[in-house]
Backbone as JSON, one array per atom type, in Angstrom:
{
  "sequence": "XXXXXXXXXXXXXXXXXXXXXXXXXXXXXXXXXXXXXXXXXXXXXXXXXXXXXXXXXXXXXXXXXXXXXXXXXXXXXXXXXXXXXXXXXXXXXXXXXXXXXXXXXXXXXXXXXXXXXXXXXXXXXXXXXXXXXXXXXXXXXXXXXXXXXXXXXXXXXXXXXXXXXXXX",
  "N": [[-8.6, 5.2, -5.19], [-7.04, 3.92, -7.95], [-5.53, 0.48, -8.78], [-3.29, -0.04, -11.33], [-3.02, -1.53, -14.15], [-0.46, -5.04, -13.59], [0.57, -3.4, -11.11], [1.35, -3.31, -7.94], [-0.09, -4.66, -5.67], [0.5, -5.17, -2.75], [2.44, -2.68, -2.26], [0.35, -0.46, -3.41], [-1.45, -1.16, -0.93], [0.22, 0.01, 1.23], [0.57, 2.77, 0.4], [-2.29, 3.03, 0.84], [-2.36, 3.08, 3.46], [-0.91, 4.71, 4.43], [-1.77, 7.15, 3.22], [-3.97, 7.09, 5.2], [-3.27, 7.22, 7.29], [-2.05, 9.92, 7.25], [-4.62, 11.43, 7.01], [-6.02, 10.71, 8.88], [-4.21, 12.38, 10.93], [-4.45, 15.32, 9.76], [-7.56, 15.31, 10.82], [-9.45, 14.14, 9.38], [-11.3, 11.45, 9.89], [-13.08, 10.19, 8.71], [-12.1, 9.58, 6.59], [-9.74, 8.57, 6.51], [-11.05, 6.18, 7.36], [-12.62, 4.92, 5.05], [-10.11, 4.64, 3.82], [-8.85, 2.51, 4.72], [-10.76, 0.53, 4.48], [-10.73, 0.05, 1.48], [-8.16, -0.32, 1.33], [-8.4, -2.82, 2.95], [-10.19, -4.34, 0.77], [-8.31, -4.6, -1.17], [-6.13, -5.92, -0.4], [-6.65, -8.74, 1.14], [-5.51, -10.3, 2.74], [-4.44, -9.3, 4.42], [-3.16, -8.51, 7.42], [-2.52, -5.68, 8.63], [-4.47, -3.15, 7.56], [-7.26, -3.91, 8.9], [-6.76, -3.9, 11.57], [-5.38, -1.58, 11.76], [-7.84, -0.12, 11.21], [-9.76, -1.14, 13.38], [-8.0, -0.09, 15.86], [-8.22, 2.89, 14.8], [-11.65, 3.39, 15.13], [-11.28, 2.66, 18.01], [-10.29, 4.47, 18.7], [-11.61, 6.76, 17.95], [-14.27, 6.58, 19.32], [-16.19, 4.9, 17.98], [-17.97, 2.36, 18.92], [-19.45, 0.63, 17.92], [-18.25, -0.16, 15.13], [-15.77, -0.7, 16.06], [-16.35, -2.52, 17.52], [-17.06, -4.62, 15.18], [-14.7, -4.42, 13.12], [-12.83, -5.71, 14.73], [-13.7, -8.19, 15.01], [-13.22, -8.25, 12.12], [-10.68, -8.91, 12.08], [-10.28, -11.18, 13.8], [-11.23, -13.24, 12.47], [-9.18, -13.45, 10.03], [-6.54, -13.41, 11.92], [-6.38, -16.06, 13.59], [-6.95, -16.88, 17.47], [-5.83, -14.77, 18.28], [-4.52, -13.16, 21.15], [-3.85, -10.56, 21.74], [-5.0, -7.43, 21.39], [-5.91, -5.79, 18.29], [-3.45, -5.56, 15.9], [-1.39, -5.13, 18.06], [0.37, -7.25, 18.14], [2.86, -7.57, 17.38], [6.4, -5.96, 16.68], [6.37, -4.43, 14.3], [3.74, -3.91, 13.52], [2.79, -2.82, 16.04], [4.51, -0.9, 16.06], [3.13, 0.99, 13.84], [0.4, 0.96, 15.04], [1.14, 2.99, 17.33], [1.75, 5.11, 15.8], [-0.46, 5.59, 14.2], [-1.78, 6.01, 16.82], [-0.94, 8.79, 17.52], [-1.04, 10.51, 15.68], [-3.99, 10.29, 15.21], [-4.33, 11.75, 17.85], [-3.08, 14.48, 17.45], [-4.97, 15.02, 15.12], [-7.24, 15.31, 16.78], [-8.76, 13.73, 16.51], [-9.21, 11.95, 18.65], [-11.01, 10.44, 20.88], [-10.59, 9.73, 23.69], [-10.77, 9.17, 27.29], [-9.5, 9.67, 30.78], [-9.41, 6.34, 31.85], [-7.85, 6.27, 29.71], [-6.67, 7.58, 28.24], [-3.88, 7.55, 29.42], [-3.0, 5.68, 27.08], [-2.23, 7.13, 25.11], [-0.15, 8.53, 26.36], [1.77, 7.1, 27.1], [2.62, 6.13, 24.52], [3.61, 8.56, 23.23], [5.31, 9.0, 24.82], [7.09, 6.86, 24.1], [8.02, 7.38, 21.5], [9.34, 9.99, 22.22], [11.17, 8.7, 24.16], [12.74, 7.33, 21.83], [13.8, 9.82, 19.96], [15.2, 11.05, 22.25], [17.27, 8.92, 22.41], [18.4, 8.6, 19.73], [19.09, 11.58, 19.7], [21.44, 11.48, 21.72], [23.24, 9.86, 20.33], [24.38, 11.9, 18.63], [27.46, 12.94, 17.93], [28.23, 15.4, 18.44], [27.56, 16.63, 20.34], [27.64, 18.38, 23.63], [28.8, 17.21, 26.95], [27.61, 18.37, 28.97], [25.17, 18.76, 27.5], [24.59, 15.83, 26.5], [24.58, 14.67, 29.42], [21.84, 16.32, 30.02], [19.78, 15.54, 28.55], [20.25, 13.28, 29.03], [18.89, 13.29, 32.07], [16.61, 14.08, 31.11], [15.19, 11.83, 29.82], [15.23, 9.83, 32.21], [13.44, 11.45, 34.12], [11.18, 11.38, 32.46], [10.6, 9.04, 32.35], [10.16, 8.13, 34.65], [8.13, 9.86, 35.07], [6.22, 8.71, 33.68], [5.98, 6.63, 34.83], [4.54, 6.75, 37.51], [2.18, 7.99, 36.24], [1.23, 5.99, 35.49], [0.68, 3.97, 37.74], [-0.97, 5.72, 38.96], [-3.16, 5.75, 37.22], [-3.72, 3.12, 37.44], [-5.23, 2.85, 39.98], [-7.8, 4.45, 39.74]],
  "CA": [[-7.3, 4.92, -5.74], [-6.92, 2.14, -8.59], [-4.35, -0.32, -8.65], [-3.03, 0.01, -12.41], [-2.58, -3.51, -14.52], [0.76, -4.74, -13.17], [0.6, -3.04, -10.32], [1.94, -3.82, -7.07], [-1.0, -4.81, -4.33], [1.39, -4.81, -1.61], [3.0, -1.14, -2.38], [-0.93, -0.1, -3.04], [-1.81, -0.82, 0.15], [1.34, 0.66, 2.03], [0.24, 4.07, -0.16], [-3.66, 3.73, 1.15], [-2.32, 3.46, 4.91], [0.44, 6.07, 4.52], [-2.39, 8.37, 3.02], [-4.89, 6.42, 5.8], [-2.28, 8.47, 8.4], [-2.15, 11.86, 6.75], [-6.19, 11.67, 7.2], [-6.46, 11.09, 10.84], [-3.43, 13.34, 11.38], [-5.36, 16.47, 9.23], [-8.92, 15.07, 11.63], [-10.41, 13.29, 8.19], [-11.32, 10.13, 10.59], [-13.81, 8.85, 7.51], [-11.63, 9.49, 4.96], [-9.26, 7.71, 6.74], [-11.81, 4.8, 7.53], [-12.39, 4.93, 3.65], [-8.71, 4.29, 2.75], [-8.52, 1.55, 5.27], [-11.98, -0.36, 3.85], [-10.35, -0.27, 0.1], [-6.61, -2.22, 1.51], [-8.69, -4.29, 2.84], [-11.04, -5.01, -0.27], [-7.89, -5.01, -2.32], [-5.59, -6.66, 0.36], [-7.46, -9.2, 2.0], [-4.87, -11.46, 3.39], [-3.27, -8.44, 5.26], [-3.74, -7.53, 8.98], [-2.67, -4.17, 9.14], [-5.92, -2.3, 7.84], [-8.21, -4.29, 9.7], [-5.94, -3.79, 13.06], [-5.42, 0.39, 12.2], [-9.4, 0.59, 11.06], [-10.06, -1.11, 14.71], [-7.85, 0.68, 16.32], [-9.06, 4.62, 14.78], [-12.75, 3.27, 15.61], [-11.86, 2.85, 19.29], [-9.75, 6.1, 19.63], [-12.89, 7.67, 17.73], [-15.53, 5.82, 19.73], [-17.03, 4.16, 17.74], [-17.89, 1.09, 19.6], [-19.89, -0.66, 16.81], [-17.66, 0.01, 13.82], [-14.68, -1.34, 16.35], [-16.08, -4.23, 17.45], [-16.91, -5.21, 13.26], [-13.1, -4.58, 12.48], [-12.29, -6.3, 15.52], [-14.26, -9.99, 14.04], [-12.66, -9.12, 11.0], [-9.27, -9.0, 12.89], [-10.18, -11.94, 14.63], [-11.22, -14.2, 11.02], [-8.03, -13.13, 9.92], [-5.63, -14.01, 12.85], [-7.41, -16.89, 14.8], [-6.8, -16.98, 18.77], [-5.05, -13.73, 18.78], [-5.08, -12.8, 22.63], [-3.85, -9.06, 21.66], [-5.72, -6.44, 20.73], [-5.34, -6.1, 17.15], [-1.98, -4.53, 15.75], [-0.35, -5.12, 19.21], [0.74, -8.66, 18.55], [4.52, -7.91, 16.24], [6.57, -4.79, 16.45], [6.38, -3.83, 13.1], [2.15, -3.65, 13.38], [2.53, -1.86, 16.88], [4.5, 0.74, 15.83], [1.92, 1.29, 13.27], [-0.86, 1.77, 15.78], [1.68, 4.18, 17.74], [1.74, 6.24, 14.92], [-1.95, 6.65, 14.6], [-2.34, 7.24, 17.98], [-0.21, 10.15, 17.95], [-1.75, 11.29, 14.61], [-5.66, 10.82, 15.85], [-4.18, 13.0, 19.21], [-2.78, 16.0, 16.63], [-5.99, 15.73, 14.44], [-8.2, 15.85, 17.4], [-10.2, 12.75, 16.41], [-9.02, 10.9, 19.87], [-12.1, 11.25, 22.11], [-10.51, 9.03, 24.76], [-11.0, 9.99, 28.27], [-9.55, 8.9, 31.64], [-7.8, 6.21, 31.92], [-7.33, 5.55, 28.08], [-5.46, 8.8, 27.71], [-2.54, 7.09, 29.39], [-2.44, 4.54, 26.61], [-1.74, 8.36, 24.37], [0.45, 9.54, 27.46], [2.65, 6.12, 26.38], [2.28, 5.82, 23.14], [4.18, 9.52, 23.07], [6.65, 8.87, 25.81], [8.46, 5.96, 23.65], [8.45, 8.24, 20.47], [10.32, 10.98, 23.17], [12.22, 8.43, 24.46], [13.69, 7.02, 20.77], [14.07, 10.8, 19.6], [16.52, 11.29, 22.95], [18.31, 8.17, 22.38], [18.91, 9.56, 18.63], [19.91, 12.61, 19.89], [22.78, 11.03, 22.69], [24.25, 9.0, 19.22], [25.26, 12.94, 18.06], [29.23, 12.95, 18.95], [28.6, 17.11, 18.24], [27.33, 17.29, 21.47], [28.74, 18.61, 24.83], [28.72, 16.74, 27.92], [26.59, 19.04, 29.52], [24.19, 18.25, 26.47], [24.12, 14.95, 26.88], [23.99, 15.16, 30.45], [20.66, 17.04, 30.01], [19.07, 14.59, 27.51], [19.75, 11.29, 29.77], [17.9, 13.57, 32.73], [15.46, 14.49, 30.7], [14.71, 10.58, 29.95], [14.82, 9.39, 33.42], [12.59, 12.49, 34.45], [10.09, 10.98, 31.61], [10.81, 7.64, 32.44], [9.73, 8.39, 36.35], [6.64, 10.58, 35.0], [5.66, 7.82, 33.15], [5.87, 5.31, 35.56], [3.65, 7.76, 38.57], [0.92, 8.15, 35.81], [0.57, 4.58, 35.05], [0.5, 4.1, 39.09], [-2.67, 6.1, 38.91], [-4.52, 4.97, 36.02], [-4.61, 1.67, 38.0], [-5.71, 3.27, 40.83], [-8.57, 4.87, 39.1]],
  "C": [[-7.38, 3.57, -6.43], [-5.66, 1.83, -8.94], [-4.38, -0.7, -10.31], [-2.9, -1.88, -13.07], [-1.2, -3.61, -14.17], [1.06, -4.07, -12.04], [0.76, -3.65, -9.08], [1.22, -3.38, -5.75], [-0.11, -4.28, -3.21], [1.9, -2.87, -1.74], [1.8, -0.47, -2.64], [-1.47, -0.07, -1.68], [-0.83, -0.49, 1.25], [1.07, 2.43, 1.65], [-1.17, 4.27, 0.74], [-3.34, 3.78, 2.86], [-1.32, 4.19, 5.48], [-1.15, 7.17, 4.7], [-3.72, 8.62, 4.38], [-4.16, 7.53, 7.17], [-2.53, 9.51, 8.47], [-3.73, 12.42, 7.12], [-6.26, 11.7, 8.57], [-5.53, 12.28, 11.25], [-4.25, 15.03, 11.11], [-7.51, 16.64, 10.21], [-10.01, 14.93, 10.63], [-10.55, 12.22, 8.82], [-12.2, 9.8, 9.21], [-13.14, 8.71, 6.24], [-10.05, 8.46, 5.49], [-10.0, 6.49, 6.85], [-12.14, 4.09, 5.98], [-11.5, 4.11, 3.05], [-8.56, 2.66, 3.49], [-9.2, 0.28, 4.82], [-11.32, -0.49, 2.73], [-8.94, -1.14, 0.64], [-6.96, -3.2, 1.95], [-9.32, -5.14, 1.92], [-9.78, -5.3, -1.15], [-6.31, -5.91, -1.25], [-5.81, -7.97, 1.13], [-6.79, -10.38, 3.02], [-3.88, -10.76, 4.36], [-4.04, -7.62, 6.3], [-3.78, -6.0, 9.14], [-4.06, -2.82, 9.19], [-6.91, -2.56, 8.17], [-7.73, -4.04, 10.95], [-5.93, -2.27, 13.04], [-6.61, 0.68, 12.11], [-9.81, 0.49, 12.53], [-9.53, -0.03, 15.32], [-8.29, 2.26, 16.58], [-10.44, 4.09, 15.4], [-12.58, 3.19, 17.2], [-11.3, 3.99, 19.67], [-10.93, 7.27, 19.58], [-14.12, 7.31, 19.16], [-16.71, 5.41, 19.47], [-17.0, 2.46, 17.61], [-18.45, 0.03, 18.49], [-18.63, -0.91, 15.85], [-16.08, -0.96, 14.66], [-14.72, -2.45, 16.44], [-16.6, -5.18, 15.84], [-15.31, -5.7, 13.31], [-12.51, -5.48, 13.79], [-12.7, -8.01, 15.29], [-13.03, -10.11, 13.14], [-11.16, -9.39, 11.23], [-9.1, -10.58, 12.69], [-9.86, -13.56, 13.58], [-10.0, -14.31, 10.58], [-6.87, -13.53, 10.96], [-6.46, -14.21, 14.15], [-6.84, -16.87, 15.73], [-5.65, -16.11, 19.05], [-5.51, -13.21, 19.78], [-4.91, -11.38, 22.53], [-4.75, -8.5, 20.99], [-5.09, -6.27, 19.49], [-4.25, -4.89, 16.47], [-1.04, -4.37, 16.98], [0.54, -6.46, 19.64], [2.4, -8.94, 17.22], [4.54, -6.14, 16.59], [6.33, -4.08, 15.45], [4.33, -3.02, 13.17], [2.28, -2.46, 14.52], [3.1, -0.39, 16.79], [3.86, 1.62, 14.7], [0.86, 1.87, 14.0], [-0.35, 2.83, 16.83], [1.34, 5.05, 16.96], [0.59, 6.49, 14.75], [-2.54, 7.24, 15.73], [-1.72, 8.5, 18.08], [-1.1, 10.89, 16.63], [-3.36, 11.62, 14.77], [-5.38, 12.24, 17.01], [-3.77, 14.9, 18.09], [-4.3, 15.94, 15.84], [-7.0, 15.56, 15.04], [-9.58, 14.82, 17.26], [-10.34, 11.74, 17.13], [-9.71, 11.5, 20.36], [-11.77, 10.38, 23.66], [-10.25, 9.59, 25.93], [-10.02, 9.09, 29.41], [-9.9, 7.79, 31.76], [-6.74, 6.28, 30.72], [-6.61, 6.65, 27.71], [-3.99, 8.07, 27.76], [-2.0, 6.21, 28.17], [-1.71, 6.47, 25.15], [-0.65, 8.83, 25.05], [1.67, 8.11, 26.55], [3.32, 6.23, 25.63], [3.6, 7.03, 22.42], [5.5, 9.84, 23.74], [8.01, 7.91, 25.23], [8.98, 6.89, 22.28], [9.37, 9.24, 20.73], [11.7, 10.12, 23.15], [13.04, 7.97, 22.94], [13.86, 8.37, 20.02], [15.27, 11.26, 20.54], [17.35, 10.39, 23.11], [18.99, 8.44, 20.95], [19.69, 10.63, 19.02], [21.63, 12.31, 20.55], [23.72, 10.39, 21.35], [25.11, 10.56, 19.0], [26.39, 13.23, 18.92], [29.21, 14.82, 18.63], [28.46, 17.74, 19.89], [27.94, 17.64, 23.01], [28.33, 17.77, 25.59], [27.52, 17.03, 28.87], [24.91, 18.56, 29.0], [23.39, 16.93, 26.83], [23.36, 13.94, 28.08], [22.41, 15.25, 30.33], [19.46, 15.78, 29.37], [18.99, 13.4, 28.48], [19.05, 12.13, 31.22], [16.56, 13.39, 32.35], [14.46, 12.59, 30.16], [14.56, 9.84, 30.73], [13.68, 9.98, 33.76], [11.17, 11.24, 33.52], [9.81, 9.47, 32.03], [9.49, 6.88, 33.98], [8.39, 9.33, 36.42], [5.65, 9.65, 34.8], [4.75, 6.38, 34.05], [4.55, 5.84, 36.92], [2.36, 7.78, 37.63], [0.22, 6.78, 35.58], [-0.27, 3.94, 36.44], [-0.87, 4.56, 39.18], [-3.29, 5.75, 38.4], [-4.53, 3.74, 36.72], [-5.11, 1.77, 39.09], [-7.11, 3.87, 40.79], [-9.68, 3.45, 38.69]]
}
């Protein structure tokens, strides 16, 4: 993808990590790794596709290629104690969204315990889809009812699996 004369870097690289999505989601992990290497050659003062390239490399497992993007993280935002993309909401719900998109295109090889961080990752996307839903005044009582169970229930699944993974 080339960035026309006049063209607008910033909105270029919001296009290569939209399309950087659609690839892991479809289980293109290199063609996503691809899109992520060009925002950063034509971005270079911007965290996000060094923080989502880390990130796909450790859902993939690839340990070399993570810990690279994880330097170039690091060059980029000095004495960051988070893992990279987990240090501003705006970045983390970025690396939500690829984890849920690596888990549909099958290019998450993470095993016990690291699933839970997928078991998560999918539980807050639940839970802000049933706090959307409770806003609709169409709904009955009963309805709503059902919906704030159904987010405790998740809430209290959530909390029992985490319980284990540190047990583990």
């Amino acid at each position: 993808m080339e960035i026309g004369h006049g063209g607008d870097p910033a909105a270029a690289a919001d296009l290569r990590l939209l399309l950087a999505l659609l690839a892991v989601r479809d289980g293109r992990a290199d063609e996503a790794m691809r899109l992520y290497e060009e925002a950063f050659r034509h971005a270079p003062f911007d965290p996000r596709p060094r923080a989502l390239a880390y990130n796909l490399c450790f859902l993939c497992g690839r340990e070399d290629e993570s810990a690279a993007w994880r330097s170039a993280y690091d060059r980029l935002v000095p004495g960051s104690i988070q893992y990279p993309g987990w240090e501003s909401d705006k970045t983390r719900e970025l690396v939500h969204e690829l984890v849920i998109a690596a888990t549909l295109g099958g290019v998450n090889v993470l095993l016990d315990p690291e699933w839970y961080l997928v078991m998560h990752v999918a539980s807050k996307a639940m839970d802000k889809a049933l706090v959307a839903a409770l806003q609709d005044k169409a709904l009955s009582a009963t309805e709503r009812l059902q919906f704030r169970l159904l987010r405790v229930f998740l809430d209290n699944f959530m909390e029992v699996e985490a319980e284990l993974a540190e047990d583990d």
